Coordinates of N, CA and C and ligand atoms in Angstrom, one line a residue:
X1 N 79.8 107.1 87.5 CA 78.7 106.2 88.0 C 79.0 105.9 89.5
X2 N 78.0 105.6 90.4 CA 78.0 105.4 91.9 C 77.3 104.3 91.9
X3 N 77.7 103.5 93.2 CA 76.7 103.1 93.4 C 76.0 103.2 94.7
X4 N 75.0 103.1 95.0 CA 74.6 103.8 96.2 C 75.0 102.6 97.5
X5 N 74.6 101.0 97.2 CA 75.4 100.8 98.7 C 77.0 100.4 98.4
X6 N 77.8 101.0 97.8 CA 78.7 100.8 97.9 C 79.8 101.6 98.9
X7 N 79.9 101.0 99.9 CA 80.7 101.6 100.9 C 82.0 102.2 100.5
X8 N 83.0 101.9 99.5 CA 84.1 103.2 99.0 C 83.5 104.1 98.2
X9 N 81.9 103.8 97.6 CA 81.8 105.2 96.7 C 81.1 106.2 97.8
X10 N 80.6 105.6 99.0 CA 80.3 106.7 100.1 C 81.5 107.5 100.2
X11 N 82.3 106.5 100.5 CA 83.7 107.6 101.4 C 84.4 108.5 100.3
X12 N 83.9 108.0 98.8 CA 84.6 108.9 97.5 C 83.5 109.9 97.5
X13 N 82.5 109.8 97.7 CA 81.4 111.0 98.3 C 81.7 111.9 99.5
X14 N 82.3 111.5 100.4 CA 82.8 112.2 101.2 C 81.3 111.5 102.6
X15 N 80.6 110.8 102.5 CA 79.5 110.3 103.4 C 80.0 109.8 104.5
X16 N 81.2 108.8 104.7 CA 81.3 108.3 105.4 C 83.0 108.8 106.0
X17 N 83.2 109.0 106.9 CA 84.5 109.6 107.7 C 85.6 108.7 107.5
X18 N 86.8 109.2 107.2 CA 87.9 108.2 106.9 C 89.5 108.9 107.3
X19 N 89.9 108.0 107.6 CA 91.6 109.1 107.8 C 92.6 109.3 106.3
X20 N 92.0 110.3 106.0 CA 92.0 110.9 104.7 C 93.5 111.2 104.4
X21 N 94.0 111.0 103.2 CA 95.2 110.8 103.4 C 95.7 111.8 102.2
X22 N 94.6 111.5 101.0 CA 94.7 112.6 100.1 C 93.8 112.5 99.1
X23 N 93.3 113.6 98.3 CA 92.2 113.5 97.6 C 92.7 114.5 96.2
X24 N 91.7 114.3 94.8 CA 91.4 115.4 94.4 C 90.3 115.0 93.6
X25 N 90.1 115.7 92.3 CA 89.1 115.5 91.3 C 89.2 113.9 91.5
X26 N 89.2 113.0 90.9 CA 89.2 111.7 90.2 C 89.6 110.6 91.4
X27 N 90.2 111.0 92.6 CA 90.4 109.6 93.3 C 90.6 110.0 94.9
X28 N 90.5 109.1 95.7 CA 90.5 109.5 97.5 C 91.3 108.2 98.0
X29 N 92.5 108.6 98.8 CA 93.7 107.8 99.5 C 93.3 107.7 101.1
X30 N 92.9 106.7 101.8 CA 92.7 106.8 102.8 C 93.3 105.2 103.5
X31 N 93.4 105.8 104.7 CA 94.7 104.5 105.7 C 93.3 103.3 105.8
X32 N 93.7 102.2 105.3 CA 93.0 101.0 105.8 C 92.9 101.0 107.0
X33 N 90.8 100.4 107.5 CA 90.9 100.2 108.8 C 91.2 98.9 109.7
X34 N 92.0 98.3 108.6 CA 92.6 96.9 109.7 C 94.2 97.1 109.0
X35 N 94.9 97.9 109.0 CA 96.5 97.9 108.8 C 97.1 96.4 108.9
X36 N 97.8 95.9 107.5 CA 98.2 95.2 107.6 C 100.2 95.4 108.1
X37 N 100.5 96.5 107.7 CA 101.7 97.2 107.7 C 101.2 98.6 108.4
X38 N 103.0 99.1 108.7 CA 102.6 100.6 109.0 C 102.3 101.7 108.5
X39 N 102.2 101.4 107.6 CA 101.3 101.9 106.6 C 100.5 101.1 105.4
X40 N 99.5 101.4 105.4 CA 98.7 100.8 104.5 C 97.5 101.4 104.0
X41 N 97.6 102.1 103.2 CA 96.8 103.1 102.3 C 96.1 102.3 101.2
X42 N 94.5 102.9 101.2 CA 93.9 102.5 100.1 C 94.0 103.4 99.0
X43 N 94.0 103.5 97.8 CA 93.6 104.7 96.7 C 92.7 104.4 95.7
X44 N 91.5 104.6 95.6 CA 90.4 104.4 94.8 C 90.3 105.2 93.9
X45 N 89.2 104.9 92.7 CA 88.8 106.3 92.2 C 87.6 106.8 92.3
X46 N 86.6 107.9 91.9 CA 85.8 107.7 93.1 C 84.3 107.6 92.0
X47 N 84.8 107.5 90.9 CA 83.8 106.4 90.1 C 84.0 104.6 90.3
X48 N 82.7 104.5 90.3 CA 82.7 103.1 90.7 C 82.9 102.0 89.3
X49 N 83.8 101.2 89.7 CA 84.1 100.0 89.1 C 84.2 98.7 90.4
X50 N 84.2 98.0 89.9 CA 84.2 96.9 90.7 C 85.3 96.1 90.8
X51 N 86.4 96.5 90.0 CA 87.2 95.9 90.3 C 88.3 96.0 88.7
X52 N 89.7 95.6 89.0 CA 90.6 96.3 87.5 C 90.1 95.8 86.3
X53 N 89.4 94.4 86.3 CA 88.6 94.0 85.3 C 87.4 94.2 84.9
X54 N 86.6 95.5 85.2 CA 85.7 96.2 85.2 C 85.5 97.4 84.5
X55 N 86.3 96.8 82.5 CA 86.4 97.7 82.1 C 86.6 99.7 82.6
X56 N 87.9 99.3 83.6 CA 88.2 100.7 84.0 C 88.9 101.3 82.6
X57 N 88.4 102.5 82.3 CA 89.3 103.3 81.6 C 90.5 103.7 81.6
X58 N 91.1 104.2 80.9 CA 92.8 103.5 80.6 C 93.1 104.8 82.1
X59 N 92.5 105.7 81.6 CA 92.8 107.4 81.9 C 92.5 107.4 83.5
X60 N 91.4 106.2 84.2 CA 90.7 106.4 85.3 C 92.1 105.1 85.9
X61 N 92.6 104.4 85.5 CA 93.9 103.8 85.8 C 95.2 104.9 86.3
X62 N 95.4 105.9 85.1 CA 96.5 106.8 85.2 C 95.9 107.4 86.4
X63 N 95.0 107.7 86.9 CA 94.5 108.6 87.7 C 94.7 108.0 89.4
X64 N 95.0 106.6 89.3 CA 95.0 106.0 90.2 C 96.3 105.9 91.0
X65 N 97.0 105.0 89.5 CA 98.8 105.2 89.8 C 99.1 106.7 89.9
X66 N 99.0 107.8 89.3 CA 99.4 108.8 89.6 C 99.3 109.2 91.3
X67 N 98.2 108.9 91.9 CA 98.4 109.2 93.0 C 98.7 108.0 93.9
X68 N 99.0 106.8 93.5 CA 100.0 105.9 94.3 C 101.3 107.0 94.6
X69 N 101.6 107.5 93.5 CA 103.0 108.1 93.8 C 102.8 109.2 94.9
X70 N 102.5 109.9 94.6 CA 101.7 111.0 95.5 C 101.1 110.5 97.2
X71 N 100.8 109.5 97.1 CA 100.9 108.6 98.5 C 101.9 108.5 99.3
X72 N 102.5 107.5 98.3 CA 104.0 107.3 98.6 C 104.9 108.3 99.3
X73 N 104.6 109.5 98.6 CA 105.7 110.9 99.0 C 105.2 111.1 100.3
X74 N 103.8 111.4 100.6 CA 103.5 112.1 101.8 C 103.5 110.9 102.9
X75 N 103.5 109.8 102.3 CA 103.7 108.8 103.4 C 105.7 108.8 103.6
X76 N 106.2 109.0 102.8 CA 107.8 109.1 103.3 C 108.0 107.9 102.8
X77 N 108.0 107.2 101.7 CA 108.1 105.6 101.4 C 109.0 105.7 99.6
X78 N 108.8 107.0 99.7 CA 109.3 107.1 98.0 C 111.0 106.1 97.9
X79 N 112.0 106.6 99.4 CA 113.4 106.3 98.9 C 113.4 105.0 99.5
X80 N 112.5 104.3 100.6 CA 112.6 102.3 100.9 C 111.7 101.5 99.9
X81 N 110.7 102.3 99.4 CA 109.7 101.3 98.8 C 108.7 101.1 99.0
X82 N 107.2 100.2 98.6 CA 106.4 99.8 98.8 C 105.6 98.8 98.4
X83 N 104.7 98.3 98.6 CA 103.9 97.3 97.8 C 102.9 97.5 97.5
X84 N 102.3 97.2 96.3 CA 100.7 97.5 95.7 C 100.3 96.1 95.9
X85 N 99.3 96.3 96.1 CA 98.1 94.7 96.2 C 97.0 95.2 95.4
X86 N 96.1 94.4 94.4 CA 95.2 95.0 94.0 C 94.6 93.6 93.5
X87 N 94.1 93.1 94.9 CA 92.7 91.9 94.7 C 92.2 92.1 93.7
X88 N 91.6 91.0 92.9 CA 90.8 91.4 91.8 C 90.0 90.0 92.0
X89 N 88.7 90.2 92.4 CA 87.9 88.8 92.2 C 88.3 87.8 93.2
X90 N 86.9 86.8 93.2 CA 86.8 85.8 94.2 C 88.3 84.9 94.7
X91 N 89.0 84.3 93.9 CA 90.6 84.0 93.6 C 91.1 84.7 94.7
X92 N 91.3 86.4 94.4 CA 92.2 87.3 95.5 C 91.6 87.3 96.7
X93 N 90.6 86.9 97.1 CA 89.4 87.0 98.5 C 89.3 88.6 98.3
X94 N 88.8 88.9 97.0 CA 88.8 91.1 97.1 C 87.3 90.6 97.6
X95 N 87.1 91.4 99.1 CA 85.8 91.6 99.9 C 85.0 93.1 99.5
X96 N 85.9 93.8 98.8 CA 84.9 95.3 99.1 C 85.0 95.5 97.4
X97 N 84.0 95.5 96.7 CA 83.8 95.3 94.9 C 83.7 96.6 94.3
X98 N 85.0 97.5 95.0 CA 84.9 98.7 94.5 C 86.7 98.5 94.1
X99 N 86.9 98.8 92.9 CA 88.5 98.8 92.5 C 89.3 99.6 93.7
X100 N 90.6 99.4 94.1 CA 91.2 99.9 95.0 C 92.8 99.1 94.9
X101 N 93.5 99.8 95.3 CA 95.1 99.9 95.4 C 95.2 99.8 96.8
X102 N 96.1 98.8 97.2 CA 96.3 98.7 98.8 C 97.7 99.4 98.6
X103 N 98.8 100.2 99.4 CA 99.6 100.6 99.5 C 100.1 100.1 100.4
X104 N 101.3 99.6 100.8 CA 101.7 98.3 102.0 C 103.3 99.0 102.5
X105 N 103.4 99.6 103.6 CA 105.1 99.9 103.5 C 105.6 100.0 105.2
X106 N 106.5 100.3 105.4 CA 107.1 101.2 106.4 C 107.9 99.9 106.9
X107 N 108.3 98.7 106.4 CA 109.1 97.7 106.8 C 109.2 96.8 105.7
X108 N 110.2 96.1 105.8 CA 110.6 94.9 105.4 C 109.8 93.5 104.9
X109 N 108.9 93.8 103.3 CA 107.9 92.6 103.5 C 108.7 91.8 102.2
X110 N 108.7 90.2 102.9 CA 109.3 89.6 102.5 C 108.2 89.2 100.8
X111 N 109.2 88.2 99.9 CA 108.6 87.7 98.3 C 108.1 87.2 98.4
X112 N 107.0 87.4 97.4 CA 105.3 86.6 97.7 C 105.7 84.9 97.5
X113 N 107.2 84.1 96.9 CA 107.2 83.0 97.0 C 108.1 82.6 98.0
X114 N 108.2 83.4 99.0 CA 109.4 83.0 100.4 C 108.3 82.3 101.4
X115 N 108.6 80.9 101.3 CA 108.3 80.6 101.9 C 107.3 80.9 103.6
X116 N 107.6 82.1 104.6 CA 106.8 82.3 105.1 C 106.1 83.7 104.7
X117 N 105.7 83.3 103.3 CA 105.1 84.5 103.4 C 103.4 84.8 103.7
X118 N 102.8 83.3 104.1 CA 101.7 83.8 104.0 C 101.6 84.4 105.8
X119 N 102.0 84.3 106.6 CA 102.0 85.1 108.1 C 103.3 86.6 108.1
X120 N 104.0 86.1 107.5 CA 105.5 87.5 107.1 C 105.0 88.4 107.0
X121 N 104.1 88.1 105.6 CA 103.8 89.6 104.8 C 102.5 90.5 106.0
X122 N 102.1 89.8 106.7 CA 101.1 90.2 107.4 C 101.6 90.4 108.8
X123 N 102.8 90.3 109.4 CA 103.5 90.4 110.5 C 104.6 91.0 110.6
X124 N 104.6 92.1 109.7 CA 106.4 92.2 109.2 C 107.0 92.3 110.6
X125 N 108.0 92.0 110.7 CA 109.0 91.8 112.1 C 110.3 93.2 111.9
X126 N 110.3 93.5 110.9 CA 111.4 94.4 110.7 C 110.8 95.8 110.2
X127 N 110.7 96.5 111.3 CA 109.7 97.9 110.8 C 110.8 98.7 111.3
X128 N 110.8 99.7 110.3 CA 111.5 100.5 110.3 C 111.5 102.1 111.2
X129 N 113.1 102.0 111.9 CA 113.1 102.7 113.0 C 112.5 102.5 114.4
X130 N 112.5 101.0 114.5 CA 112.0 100.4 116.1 C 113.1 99.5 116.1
Ligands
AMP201 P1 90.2 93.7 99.7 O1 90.2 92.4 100.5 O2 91.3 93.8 98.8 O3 88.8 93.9 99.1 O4 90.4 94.8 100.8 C1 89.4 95.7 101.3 C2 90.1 96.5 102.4 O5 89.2 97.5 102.7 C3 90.3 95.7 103.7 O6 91.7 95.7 103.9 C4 89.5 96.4 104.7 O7 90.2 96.5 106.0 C5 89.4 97.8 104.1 N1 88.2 98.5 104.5 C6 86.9 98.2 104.4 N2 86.1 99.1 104.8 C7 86.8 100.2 105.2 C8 86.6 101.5 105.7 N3 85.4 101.9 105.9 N4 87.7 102.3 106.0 C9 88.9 101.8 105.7 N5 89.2 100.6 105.2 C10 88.2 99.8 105.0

């Protein structure tokens, strides 16, 4: 199912241009266009749900994480790490109501209860190889 103004099921349509990171049958990985890190990948699927509580199917989940990992590799992040974000609802401030995986890496982001984390996580100071 699609929905037509939904701006990630355009770009899972291929309608709208994105820095395409990886694709196949079932999902499309593309670099966020406000980077909160040096890398920061979205991975959708390219059936619309609105979000993880959007009765997604178990199978359209696997399809998701599978290619987190698959991100990961081609982004070079498999042996430091990375972080998944996955807003869900008004609570998380999720602004775009299409399900999606933030992928967050290429430095040092501090614990979501460390004290500076609400500017840290969004400022990492320790990026890796500068
Ligand atoms: P969220 O707040 O979890 O809903 O995150 C939505 C994310 O989508 C934000 O980080 C936006 O910067 C990103 N975003 C929105 N539109 C686009 C687009 N056309 N291309 C790339 N990233 C986008």
């Amino acid at each position: 199912m699609k929905d037509e103004n939904c701006i990630f099921c355009k770009i899972g349509a291929g309608e709208i241009p994105t820095s395409k990171v990886y694709e196949d049958e079932n999902v499309i990985a593309f670099d966020d266009m406000e980077p909160l890190m040096p890398v920061h990948t979205l991975i959708i699927p390219k059936e619309h749900y609105a979000n993880v509580g959007d009765n997604v199917p178990e199978e359209t989940l696997g399809h998701v994480f599978g290619a987190v990992r698959k991100v990961a590799e081609i982004k070079g992040l498999t042996e430091r790490g990375y972080r998944l974000l996955v807003n869900t609802g008004e609570d998380a401030s999720q602004s775009v109501k299409h399900l999606h995986v933030h992928l967050l890496g290429g430095g040092h982001m501090p614990r979501p209860n460390d004290q500076d984390w609400g500017t840290a996580a969004t400022n990492a100071d320790q990026i890796h190889g500068e």
